[in-house]
Amino acid sequence: QNFDSTPAGIWARARAGTRLPRAAQRSKERAHGAASGAASASAMLEGFALIMMPTSAIMGFALATVGFTCWNLAVPLYLNLFAFHLFDALFLTVLMDLTGSLVLGYLYSRKGRVDFGFVLRFGPICGLVAFTSAKLGEPILLSHQKLLKGTVGYIPFLYAVAFLAKARTSLREGESGADAPDAFEHSKSSSIPLTARYGSSSDDEVFIAMGNGDAHDHADRPNDGDGHAKEHGAANGQADEHARGVPGLPHPAGIRVDSDDAWPDTSQERGAWLRGTLASVWYSPILENQRRRVSPAAMRAKLVSCAACMVGCGVIGGILYFGGGVIFVTVILFLFYHDDLPLVTGTGCMLMSCVCLGLMATFIDRPAVQLDSELPTYAALVLPCVMLGTALSSHMMLYLSRTSVLLLVSLVALVMGVLITFQRQIFAWAVVD
């Protein structure tokens, strides 16, 4: 383009000469910004994997010992170290608690270490209360979200001291044998029939009476020479286990086969099987063990107190998006004095899974909460580590002696307390500005 030598032409030539360089500079800046953003995201992902993968394994290990939730350590790390948005941090933490508790429940249930009767009684209450509290308590959470960046490391320290004291007492009593504990440990004075190990012989089964719901220990019932259990009177509603006419085929109560060609009525058999299944599912070893130790009035008071504590845990968990497994374990230990720590932990973690399911339901159809699109990538990094730590810890809890288990829980609680309290100093080198 030709320009004259007039002032207007000089100004036009100057504008034309600078227009392309300015446009190129803006394009260069945009390209640099995109490259910088990609590099920052890549560095963020690498740092997240470097820090959170081993930390998640530690949290999964702690979860299987006494139900320690990931919330105490994960939420401050996500908010302070990785600058997550509030609900991104809470969603990922609840997902970690849910995954760890379900894995632990599965592993412990295979060894008979989950009291599903207890979970069925109180789990739905906890989940419903947590869901309602999360919905109604969101303004409280948003107005105090800065408090979530703080730490509460003194709680694990208290558990460390308490379990260390229990381990010392156990060591003094000489309970440091090498044999693995039975699946449901119970007092010598208790007559509650409890299962031994998963997949063991029929002598370890729990028999539920169809008429009155009482449990009878098969191991205490003598067998006759043919291997059939002795017949109990049908008048008191107990199960008749004679298998007549068809060798090796057990028949429910009240159903008899008088000849080799006769078969029981399948509708009655299904009804008896259904009643027995429901009774066995509803049966709670923890509650039955306590019911035989205390008076009916005291048992009712304990049940009411337990229900109130479960509601309180649901309210706190709903407002703070807190799994609360360690609180459930503490309530069961305090109210029902059960010494089988894996059983109590497995039951408490299944209650925590009910709370986490209620909290996860709050993220459905919430337009006000926009979760980060990279959360699936973060979850894919931390969830397998949580599962690995949970599986390793559960195996140790099942096969160590009682004293060793108590010492392990004390050590894990101490490590969690140190990580929670001094996380700023430990991870200061990786703080995101």
Tab-separated table of C-alpha atoms in Angstrom:
chain	number	residue	atom	x	y	z
A	1	GLN	CA	0.000	0.000	0.000
A	2	ASN	CA	1.319	3.447	-1.018
A	3	PHE	CA	1.246	6.389	1.404
A	4	ASP	CA	2.003	10.030	0.671
A	5	SER	CA	4.324	12.237	2.628
A	6	THR	CA	1.596	14.268	4.282
A	7	PRO	CA	1.105	13.975	8.075
A	8	ALA	CA	-2.003	11.927	7.449
A	9	GLY	CA	-0.035	9.566	5.220
A	10	ILE	CA	2.762	9.239	7.768
A	11	TRP	CA	0.227	8.393	10.528
A	12	ALA	CA	-1.463	5.848	8.289
A	13	ARG	CA	1.908	4.275	7.453
A	14	ALA	CA	2.781	4.078	11.158
A	15	ARG	CA	-0.507	2.404	11.997
A	16	ALA	CA	-0.136	-0.081	9.179
A	17	GLY	CA	3.418	-0.868	10.199
A	18	THR	CA	2.508	-1.638	13.799
A	19	ARG	CA	-0.768	-3.466	13.258
A	20	LEU	CA	0.697	-6.830	12.219
A	21	PRO	CA	3.345	-6.980	14.949
A	22	ARG	CA	0.710	-6.232	17.618
A	23	ALA	CA	-1.603	-8.946	16.288
A	24	ALA	CA	1.301	-11.362	16.147
A	25	GLN	CA	2.249	-10.427	19.700
A	26	ARG	CA	-1.268	-11.138	20.937
A	27	SER	CA	-1.289	-14.471	19.120
A	28	LYS	CA	2.086	-15.322	20.626
A	29	GLU	CA	0.841	-14.417	24.098
A	30	ARG	CA	-2.242	-16.629	23.675
A	31	ALA	CA	-0.094	-19.541	22.489
A	32	HIS	CA	2.286	-19.022	25.399
A	33	GLY	CA	-0.637	-18.912	27.829
A	34	ALA	CA	-2.073	-22.165	26.481
A	35	ALA	CA	1.313	-23.871	26.650
A	36	SER	CA	1.865	-22.526	30.152
A	37	GLY	CA	-1.568	-23.752	31.222
A	38	ALA	CA	-0.922	-27.222	29.812
A	39	ALA	CA	2.457	-27.360	31.523
A	40	SER	CA	0.896	-26.210	34.794
A	41	ALA	CA	-1.833	-28.866	34.563
A	42	SER	CA	0.760	-31.533	33.834
A	43	ALA	CA	2.896	-30.422	36.780
A	44	MET	CA	-0.197	-30.352	38.973
A	45	LEU	CA	-1.080	-33.916	38.007
A	46	GLU	CA	2.460	-35.141	38.629
A	47	GLY	CA	2.592	-33.450	42.011
A	48	PHE	CA	-0.809	-34.838	42.924
A	49	ALA	CA	0.282	-38.365	42.040
A	50	LEU	CA	3.600	-37.995	43.872
A	51	ILE	CA	1.980	-36.827	47.114
A	52	MET	CA	-1.528	-38.269	47.207
A	53	MET	CA	-0.909	-41.819	46.002
A	54	PRO	CA	1.270	-42.865	48.976
A	55	THR	CA	-0.804	-40.704	51.311
A	56	SER	CA	-3.999	-42.387	50.102
A	57	ALA	CA	-2.477	-45.816	50.780
A	58	ILE	CA	-1.713	-44.677	54.344
A	59	MET	CA	-5.279	-43.400	54.756
A	60	GLY	CA	-6.681	-46.690	53.435
A	61	PHE	CA	-4.468	-48.583	55.876
A	62	ALA	CA	-5.712	-46.410	58.750
A	63	LEU	CA	-9.325	-46.859	57.685
A	64	ALA	CA	-9.103	-50.640	58.103
A	65	THR	CA	-7.596	-50.442	61.595
A	66	VAL	CA	-10.240	-48.530	63.514
A	67	GLY	CA	-12.278	-46.725	60.852
A	68	PHE	CA	-10.219	-43.550	60.480
A	69	THR	CA	-11.867	-41.414	57.827
A	70	CYS	CA	-9.846	-39.856	55.001
A	71	TRP	CA	-11.491	-36.500	55.727
A	72	ASN	CA	-9.078	-35.332	58.446
A	73	LEU	CA	-6.043	-35.502	56.175
A	74	ALA	CA	-7.399	-35.370	52.629
A	75	VAL	CA	-9.608	-32.267	52.836
A	76	PRO	CA	-6.897	-29.915	54.210
A	77	LEU	CA	-4.427	-31.253	51.640
A	78	TYR	CA	-6.842	-30.746	48.767
A	79	LEU	CA	-7.762	-27.223	49.883
A	80	ASN	CA	-4.357	-25.952	51.004
A	81	LEU	CA	-1.885	-27.832	48.862
A	82	PHE	CA	-3.738	-28.313	45.576
A	83	ALA	CA	-6.154	-25.378	45.761
A	84	PHE	CA	-9.221	-27.513	45.045
A	85	HIS	CA	-12.638	-25.953	45.110
A	86	LEU	CA	-14.577	-26.862	48.234
A	87	PHE	CA	-17.020	-29.342	46.757
A	88	ASP	CA	-14.350	-30.906	44.541
A	89	ALA	CA	-12.341	-31.697	47.677
A	90	LEU	CA	-15.396	-32.975	49.554
A	91	PHE	CA	-16.606	-35.115	46.656
A	92	LEU	CA	-13.236	-36.823	46.219
A	93	THR	CA	-12.853	-37.369	49.971
A	94	VAL	CA	-16.321	-38.915	50.326
A	95	LEU	CA	-15.558	-41.142	47.336
A	96	MET	CA	-12.356	-42.318	49.032
A	97	ASP	CA	-14.208	-43.094	52.268
A	98	LEU	CA	-16.946	-44.926	50.388
A	99	THR	CA	-14.492	-47.023	48.382
A	100	GLY	CA	-12.382	-47.943	51.389
A	101	SER	CA	-15.364	-48.835	53.579
A	102	LEU	CA	-16.992	-51.017	50.906
A	103	VAL	CA	-13.723	-52.857	50.215
A	104	LEU	CA	-13.201	-53.411	53.932
A	105	GLY	CA	-16.800	-54.563	54.367
A	106	TYR	CA	-16.380	-57.097	51.592
A	107	LEU	CA	-13.081	-58.444	52.919
A	108	TYR	CA	-14.271	-58.626	56.523
A	109	SER	CA	-17.632	-60.142	55.604
A	110	ARG	CA	-15.829	-63.083	53.982
A	111	LYS	CA	-14.325	-63.783	57.410
A	112	GLY	CA	-17.557	-63.117	59.285
A	113	ARG	CA	-16.392	-59.790	60.671
A	114	VAL	CA	-19.383	-57.599	59.750
A	115	ASP	CA	-22.524	-57.507	61.873
A	116	PHE	CA	-25.081	-56.967	59.116
A	117	GLY	CA	-27.947	-57.121	61.603
A	118	PHE	CA	-26.512	-54.068	63.360
A	119	VAL	CA	-25.951	-52.307	60.038
A	120	LEU	CA	-29.517	-52.993	58.891
A	121	ARG	CA	-30.882	-51.526	62.113
A	122	PHE	CA	-28.901	-48.274	62.117
A	123	GLY	CA	-27.365	-47.826	58.647
A	124	PRO	CA	-30.468	-46.466	56.866
A	125	ILE	CA	-30.977	-43.958	59.686
A	126	CYS	CA	-27.407	-42.697	59.342
A	127	GLY	CA	-27.637	-42.377	55.562
A	128	LEU	CA	-30.988	-40.569	55.595
A	129	VAL	CA	-29.916	-38.158	58.337
A	130	ALA	CA	-26.621	-37.428	56.555
A	131	PHE	CA	-28.421	-36.685	53.279
A	132	THR	CA	-30.923	-34.373	54.968
A	133	SER	CA	-28.255	-32.595	57.015
A	134	ALA	CA	-26.085	-32.043	53.936
A	135	LYS	CA	-28.984	-30.472	52.072
A	136	LEU	CA	-30.093	-28.263	54.946
A	137	GLY	CA	-26.650	-27.466	56.303
A	138	GLU	CA	-24.996	-26.239	53.118
A	139	PRO	CA	-25.220	-22.545	54.169
A	140	ILE	CA	-23.412	-23.417	57.394
A	141	LEU	CA	-20.714	-25.243	55.463
A	142	LEU	CA	-20.207	-22.380	53.015
A	143	SER	CA	-20.041	-19.756	55.748
A	144	HIS	CA	-17.381	-21.709	57.684
A	145	GLN	CA	-15.430	-23.331	54.874
A	146	LYS	CA	-12.180	-21.740	56.058
A	147	LEU	CA	-12.348	-23.990	59.116
A	148	LEU	CA	-11.996	-27.021	56.847
A	149	LYS	CA	-8.460	-25.941	56.000
A	150	GLY	CA	-7.451	-26.433	59.621
A	151	THR	CA	-6.372	-29.660	61.280
A	152	VAL	CA	-7.663	-31.765	64.166
A	153	GLY	CA	-4.641	-33.981	64.735
A	154	TYR	CA	-5.201	-34.269	68.479
A	155	ILE	CA	-8.000	-36.812	67.921
A	156	PRO	CA	-5.685	-39.491	66.414
A	157	PHE	CA	-3.208	-38.782	69.221
A	158	LEU	CA	-5.917	-39.566	71.782
A	159	TYR	CA	-6.683	-42.848	70.023
A	160	ALA	CA	-2.974	-43.674	69.937
A	161	VAL	CA	-2.694	-43.236	73.698
A	162	ALA	CA	-5.902	-45.184	74.395
A	163	PHE	CA	-4.970	-48.196	72.267
A	164	LEU	CA	-1.419	-48.170	73.609
A	165	ALA	CA	-2.876	-48.446	77.111
A	166	LYS	CA	-5.120	-51.324	75.998
A	167	ALA	CA	-2.147	-53.077	74.416
A	168	ARG	CA	-0.176	-52.713	77.640
A	169	THR	CA	-3.047	-54.206	79.614
A	170	SER	CA	-3.393	-57.041	77.126
A	171	LEU	CA	0.334	-57.732	77.287
A	172	ARG	CA	0.226	-57.896	81.064
A	173	GLU	CA	-2.634	-60.379	80.877
A	174	GLY	CA	-0.563	-62.575	78.580
A	175	GLU	CA	-2.871	-62.310	75.547
A	176	SER	CA	-0.056	-62.154	73.033
A	177	GLY	CA	-0.538	-65.628	71.524
A	178	ALA	CA	0.340	-66.204	67.879
A	179	ASP	CA	-2.977	-67.761	66.868
A	180	ALA	CA	-5.365	-65.672	64.854
A	181	PRO	CA	-8.515	-64.727	66.768
A	182	ASP	CA	-11.811	-66.301	65.951
A	183	ALA	CA	-14.135	-64.412	63.677
A	184	PHE	CA	-16.504	-63.411	66.492
A	185	GLU	CA	-14.764	-63.288	69.859
A	186	HIS	CA	-17.146	-63.319	72.769
A	187	SER	CA	-17.115	-63.560	76.507
A	188	LYS	CA	-16.822	-66.924	78.212
A	189	SER	CA	-20.033	-66.170	80.020
A	190	SER	CA	-21.867	-65.529	76.788
A	191	SER	CA	-23.840	-68.316	75.195
A	192	ILE	CA	-24.227	-66.543	71.876
A	193	PRO	CA	-23.327	-68.892	69.014
A	194	LEU	CA	-20.902	-67.121	66.739
A	195	THR	CA	-19.342	-68.178	63.496
A	196	ALA	CA	-15.693	-69.083	63.095
A	197	ARG	CA	-14.053	-68.679	59.696
A	198	TYR	CA	-15.599	-68.277	56.323
A	199	GLY	CA	-15.831	-71.527	54.376
A	200	SER	CA	-15.380	-73.746	57.438
A	201	SER	CA	-17.377	-76.845	58.269
A	202	SER	CA	-21.020	-76.963	59.185
A	203	ASP	CA	-20.097	-77.040	62.863
A	204	ASP	CA	-19.390	-73.324	62.596
A	205	GLU	CA	-22.847	-72.408	61.344
A	206	VAL	CA	-25.353	-70.403	63.326
A	207	PHE	CA	-28.807	-71.958	63.474
A	208	ILE	CA	-31.773	-69.688	63.898
A	209	ALA	CA	-34.934	-71.108	65.405
A	210	MET	CA	-37.871	-70.456	63.099
A	211	GLY	CA	-40.482	-70.086	65.779
A	212	ASN	CA	-38.945	-67.755	68.362
A	213	GLY	CA	-35.856	-66.379	66.585
A	214	ASP	CA	-33.386	-67.734	69.172
A	215	ALA	CA	-29.983	-68.776	67.917
A	216	HIS	CA	-28.675	-72.249	68.741
A	217	ASP	CA	-25.076	-73.262	68.430
A	218	HIS	CA	-24.760	-76.317	66.223
A	219	ALA	CA	-21.494	-77.207	67.868
A	220	ASP	CA	-23.273	-77.671	71.219
A	221	ARG	CA	-25.929	-79.992	69.783
A	222	PRO	CA	-24.905	-83.647	69.742
A	223	ASN	CA	-25.342	-85.632	66.547
A	224	ASP	CA	-26.617	-89.185	66.349
A	225	GLY	CA	-24.756	-91.990	64.615
A	226	ASP	CA	-26.244	-91.185	61.196
A	227	GLY	CA	-24.990	-87.594	61.327
A	228	HIS	CA	-28.522	-86.154	61.753
A	229	ALA	CA	-29.064	-83.494	64.404
A	230	LYS	CA	-31.263	-84.525	67.286
A	231	GLU	CA	-34.844	-83.503	66.820
A	232	HIS	CA	-36.115	-80.560	68.793
A	233	GLY	CA	-39.767	-80.414	69.761
A	234	ALA	CA	-41.976	-78.691	67.245
A	235	ALA	CA	-44.183	-77.337	70.045
A	236	ASN	CA	-41.714	-74.597	70.942
A	237	GLY	CA	-41.289	-73.581	67.308
A	238	GLN	CA	-37.688	-74.743	66.916
A	239	ALA	CA	-36.283	-76.152	63.688
A	240	ASP	CA	-36.674	-79.870	62.972
A	241	GLU	CA	-33.603	-80.905	61.042
A	242	HIS	CA	-34.424	-84.567	60.331
A	243	ALA	CA	-33.929	-85.372	56.695
A	244	ARG	CA	-36.123	-88.404	56.157
A	245	GLY	CA	-36.639	-90.312	52.951
A	246	VAL	CA	-34.050	-88.403	50.936
A	247	PRO	CA	-30.529	-89.042	52.204
A	248	GLY	CA	-28.500	-85.888	52.762
A	249	LEU	CA	-31.434	-83.524	52.013
A	250	PRO	CA	-32.259	-81.291	54.992
A	251	HIS	CA	-35.907	-80.327	55.413
A	252	PRO	CA	-37.279	-77.244	57.166
A	253	ALA	CA	-39.264	-77.355	60.355
A	254	GLY	CA	-42.606	-79.127	60.148
A	255	ILE	CA	-41.888	-80.811	56.789
A	256	ARG	CA	-41.438	-84.573	56.862
A	257	VAL	CA	-40.950	-87.131	54.166
A	258	ASP	CA	-42.434	-90.523	55.035
A	259	SER	CA	-41.261	-92.500	52.041
A	260	ASP	CA	-38.479	-92.535	49.521
A	261	ASP	CA	-40.867	-91.374	46.784
A	262	ALA	CA	-42.338	-88.430	48.688
A	263	TRP	CA	-40.958	-84.924	48.351
A	264	PRO	CA	-41.687	-81.886	50.497
A	265	ASP	CA	-44.018	-79.144	49.401
A	266	THR	CA	-41.800	-76.588	47.680
A	267	SER	CA	-43.989	-73.639	48.707
A	268	GLN	CA	-43.644	-74.527	52.397
A	269	GLU	CA	-39.944	-75.155	51.929
A	270	ARG	CA	-39.461	-71.760	50.310
A	271	GLY	CA	-41.421	-70.079	53.092
A	272	ALA	CA	-39.320	-71.738	55.786
A	273	TRP	CA	-36.128	-70.887	53.902
A	274	LEU	CA	-37.206	-67.244	53.568
A	275	ARG	CA	-38.036	-66.975	57.271
A	276	GLY	CA	-34.712	-68.513	58.184
A	277	THR	CA	-32.810	-66.231	55.823
A	278	LEU	CA	-34.490	-63.084	57.159
A	279	ALA	CA	-33.885	-64.197	60.735
A	280	SER	CA	-30.205	-64.877	60.064
A	281	VAL	CA	-29.737	-61.530	58.284
A	282	TRP	CA	-31.482	-59.606	61.080
A	283	TYR	CA	-29.489	-61.430	63.756
A	284	SER	CA	-26.892	-59.170	65.411
A	285	PRO	CA	-24.059	-60.871	67.343
A	286	ILE	CA	-23.051	-57.583	68.971
A	287	LEU	CA	-26.545	-56.861	70.291
A	288	GLU	CA	-27.305	-60.454	71.270
A	289	ASN	CA	-24.037	-60.707	73.163
A	290	GLN	CA	-24.910	-57.576	75.117
A	291	ARG	CA	-28.558	-58.560	75.610
A	292	ARG	CA	-27.509	-61.662	77.519
A	293	ARG	CA	-25.263	-59.668	79.805
A	294	VAL	CA	-27.588	-56.861	80.910
A	295	SER	CA	-31.187	-56.467	81.990
A	296	PRO	CA	-33.928	-55.675	79.434
A	297	ALA	CA	-34.255	-52.131	80.784
A	298	ALA	CA	-30.533	-51.517	80.469
A	299	MET	CA	-30.570	-52.969	76.943
A	300	ARG	CA	-33.382	-50.647	75.902
A	301	ALA	CA	-31.430	-47.694	77.284
A	302	LYS	CA	-28.356	-48.773	75.322
A	303	LEU	CA	-30.363	-49.118	72.117
A	304	VAL	CA	-31.899	-45.665	72.552
A	305	SER	CA	-28.475	-44.185	73.289
A	306	CYS	CA	-27.020	-45.929	70.253
A	307	ALA	CA	-29.789	-44.600	68.000
A	308	ALA	CA	-29.227	-41.066	69.332
A	309	CYS	CA	-25.488	-41.350	68.701
A	310	MET	CA	-26.102	-42.626	65.181
A	311	VAL	CA	-28.370	-39.664	64.453
A	312	GLY	CA	-25.743	-37.298	65.847
A	313	CYS	CA	-23.051	-38.882	63.675
A	314	GLY	CA	-25.327	-38.528	60.666
A	315	VAL	CA	-25.893	-34.816	61.392
A	316	ILE	CA	-22.177	-34.087	61.799
A	317	GLY	CA	-21.295	-36.182	58.762
A	318	GLY	CA	-23.935	-34.451	56.668
A	319	ILE	CA	-22.873	-30.914	57.512
A	320	LEU	CA	-19.125	-31.521	57.165
A	321	TYR	CA	-19.262	-34.307	54.517
A	322	PHE	CA	-17.514	-36.481	57.069
A	323	GLY	CA	-17.618	-40.293	56.939
A	324	GLY	CA	-17.273	-40.756	60.688
A	325	GLY	CA	-16.168	-44.391	60.750
A	326	VAL	CA	-14.010	-43.950	63.834
A	327	ILE	CA	-16.968	-42.396	65.683
A	328	PHE	CA	-19.171	-45.393	64.882
A	329	VAL	CA	-16.448	-47.747	66.100
A	330	THR	CA	-16.069	-45.751	69.317
A	331	VAL	CA	-19.827	-45.788	69.982
A	332	ILE	CA	-20.025	-49.569	69.541
A	333	LEU	CA	-16.991	-50.163	71.750
A	334	PHE	CA	-18.271	-47.826	74.464
A	335	LEU	CA	-21.906	-48.970	74.570
A	336	PHE	CA	-21.564	-52.696	73.935
A	337	TYR	CA	-18.066	-53.494	75.249
A	338	HIS	CA	-17.215	-55.852	72.418
A	339	ASP	CA	-13.577	-56.967	72.354
A	340	ASP	CA	-13.390	-58.137	68.742
A	341	LEU	CA	-11.896	-55.031	67.152
A	342	PRO	CA	-12.044	-56.273	63.526
A	343	LEU	CA	-15.744	-57.083	63.970
A	344	VAL	CA	-16.470	-53.647	65.414
A	345	THR	CA	-14.345	-51.916	62.757
A	346	GLY	CA	-16.010	-53.802	59.919
A	347	THR	CA	-19.450	-52.936	61.276
A	348	GLY	CA	-18.522	-49.276	61.856
A	349	CYS	CA	-17.100	-48.928	58.354
A	350	MET	CA	-20.271	-50.359	56.820
A	351	LEU	CA	-22.206	-47.712	58.747
A	352	MET	CA	-19.781	-45.149	57.305
A	353	SER	CA	-20.550	-46.438	53.819
A	354	CYS	CA	-24.246	-45.699	54.472
A	355	VAL	CA	-23.339	-42.118	55.405
A	356	CYS	CA	-21.147	-41.776	52.316
A	357	LEU	CA	-23.926	-43.064	50.054
A	358	GLY	CA	-26.242	-40.427	51.484
A	359	LEU	CA	-23.610	-37.740	50.900
A	360	MET	CA	-22.912	-38.890	47.347
A	361	ALA	CA	-26.641	-38.614	46.615
A	362	THR	CA	-26.451	-34.877	47.391
A	363	PHE	CA	-24.261	-34.330	44.323
A	364	ILE	CA	-27.000	-35.585	42.004
A	365	ASP	CA	-28.845	-32.794	40.179
A	366	ARG	CA	-27.098	-29.895	41.904
A	367	PRO	CA	-26.603	-27.151	39.292
A	368	ALA	CA	-25.030	-24.871	41.891
A	369	VAL	CA	-22.097	-27.275	42.288
A	370	GLN	CA	-19.868	-27.645	39.227
A	371	LEU	CA	-17.313	-30.390	39.793
A	372	ASP	CA	-13.932	-30.234	38.100
A	373	SER	CA	-13.733	-32.207	34.867
A	374	GLU	CA	-10.367	-33.621	35.976
A	375	LEU	CA	-11.776	-35.262	39.111
A	376	PRO	CA	-12.064	-38.692	37.405
A	377	THR	CA	-8.316	-38.551	36.716
A	378	TYR	CA	-7.554	-37.706	40.337
A	379	ALA	CA	-9.925	-40.422	41.523
A	380	ALA	CA	-8.250	-42.985	39.261
A	381	LEU	CA	-4.949	-42.180	40.989
A	382	VAL	CA	-6.036	-42.286	44.635
A	383	LEU	CA	-8.800	-44.926	44.791
A	384	PRO	CA	-6.598	-47.942	43.902
A	385	CYS	CA	-4.130	-46.817	46.572
A	386	VAL	CA	-6.914	-46.588	49.157
A	387	MET	CA	-8.054	-50.094	48.215
A	388	LEU	CA	-4.509	-51.455	48.430
A	389	GLY	CA	-3.899	-49.947	51.856
A	390	THR	CA	-7.254	-51.214	53.113
A	391	ALA	CA	-6.625	-54.754	51.863
A	392	LEU	CA	-3.162	-54.896	53.437
A	393	SER	CA	-4.338	-53.548	56.774
A	394	SER	CA	-7.383	-55.829	56.933
A	395	HIS	CA	-5.190	-58.878	56.357
A	396	MET	CA	-2.896	-57.851	59.205
A	397	MET	CA	-5.832	-57.123	61.507
A	398	LEU	CA	-7.302	-60.570	60.902
A	399	TYR	CA	-4.187	-62.611	61.493
A	400	LEU	CA	-2.224	-60.736	64.137
A	401	SER	CA	-2.660	-61.434	67.822
A	402	ARG	CA	-4.875	-59.171	69.899
A	403	THR	CA	-1.943	-57.334	71.471
A	404	SER	CA	-0.276	-56.870	68.101
A	405	VAL	CA	-3.518	-55.478	66.662
A	406	LEU	CA	-3.787	-52.944	69.482
A	407	LEU	CA	-0.172	-51.876	68.999
A	408	LEU	CA	-0.727	-51.575	65.246
A	409	VAL	CA	-3.784	-49.356	65.743
A	410	SER	CA	-1.852	-47.180	68.193
A	411	LEU	CA	1.037	-46.798	65.733
A	412	VAL	CA	-1.273	-45.979	62.824
A	413	ALA	CA	-3.145	-43.408	64.927
A	414	LEU	CA	0.171	-41.809	65.883
A	415	VAL	CA	1.270	-41.599	62.232
A	416	MET	CA	-2.088	-40.098	61.221
A	417	GLY	CA	-1.840	-37.543	64.022
A	418	VAL	CA	1.628	-36.476	62.892
A	419	LEU	CA	0.571	-36.216	59.241
A	420	ILE	CA	-2.568	-34.240	60.055
A	421	THR	CA	-0.935	-31.869	62.543
A	422	PHE	CA	2.268	-31.160	60.627
A	423	GLN	CA	1.028	-31.462	57.055
A	424	ARG	CA	1.959	-27.854	56.270
A	425	GLN	CA	5.544	-28.448	57.318
A	426	ILE	CA	5.782	-31.893	55.718
A	427	PHE	CA	4.431	-30.783	52.346
A	428	ALA	CA	5.692	-27.189	52.389
A	429	TRP	CA	8.015	-27.903	49.444
A	430	ALA	CA	5.005	-28.581	47.217
A	431	VAL	CA	2.661	-25.754	48.190
A	432	VAL	CA	0.726	-24.347	45.254
A	433	ASP	CA	0.746	-20.540	45.188
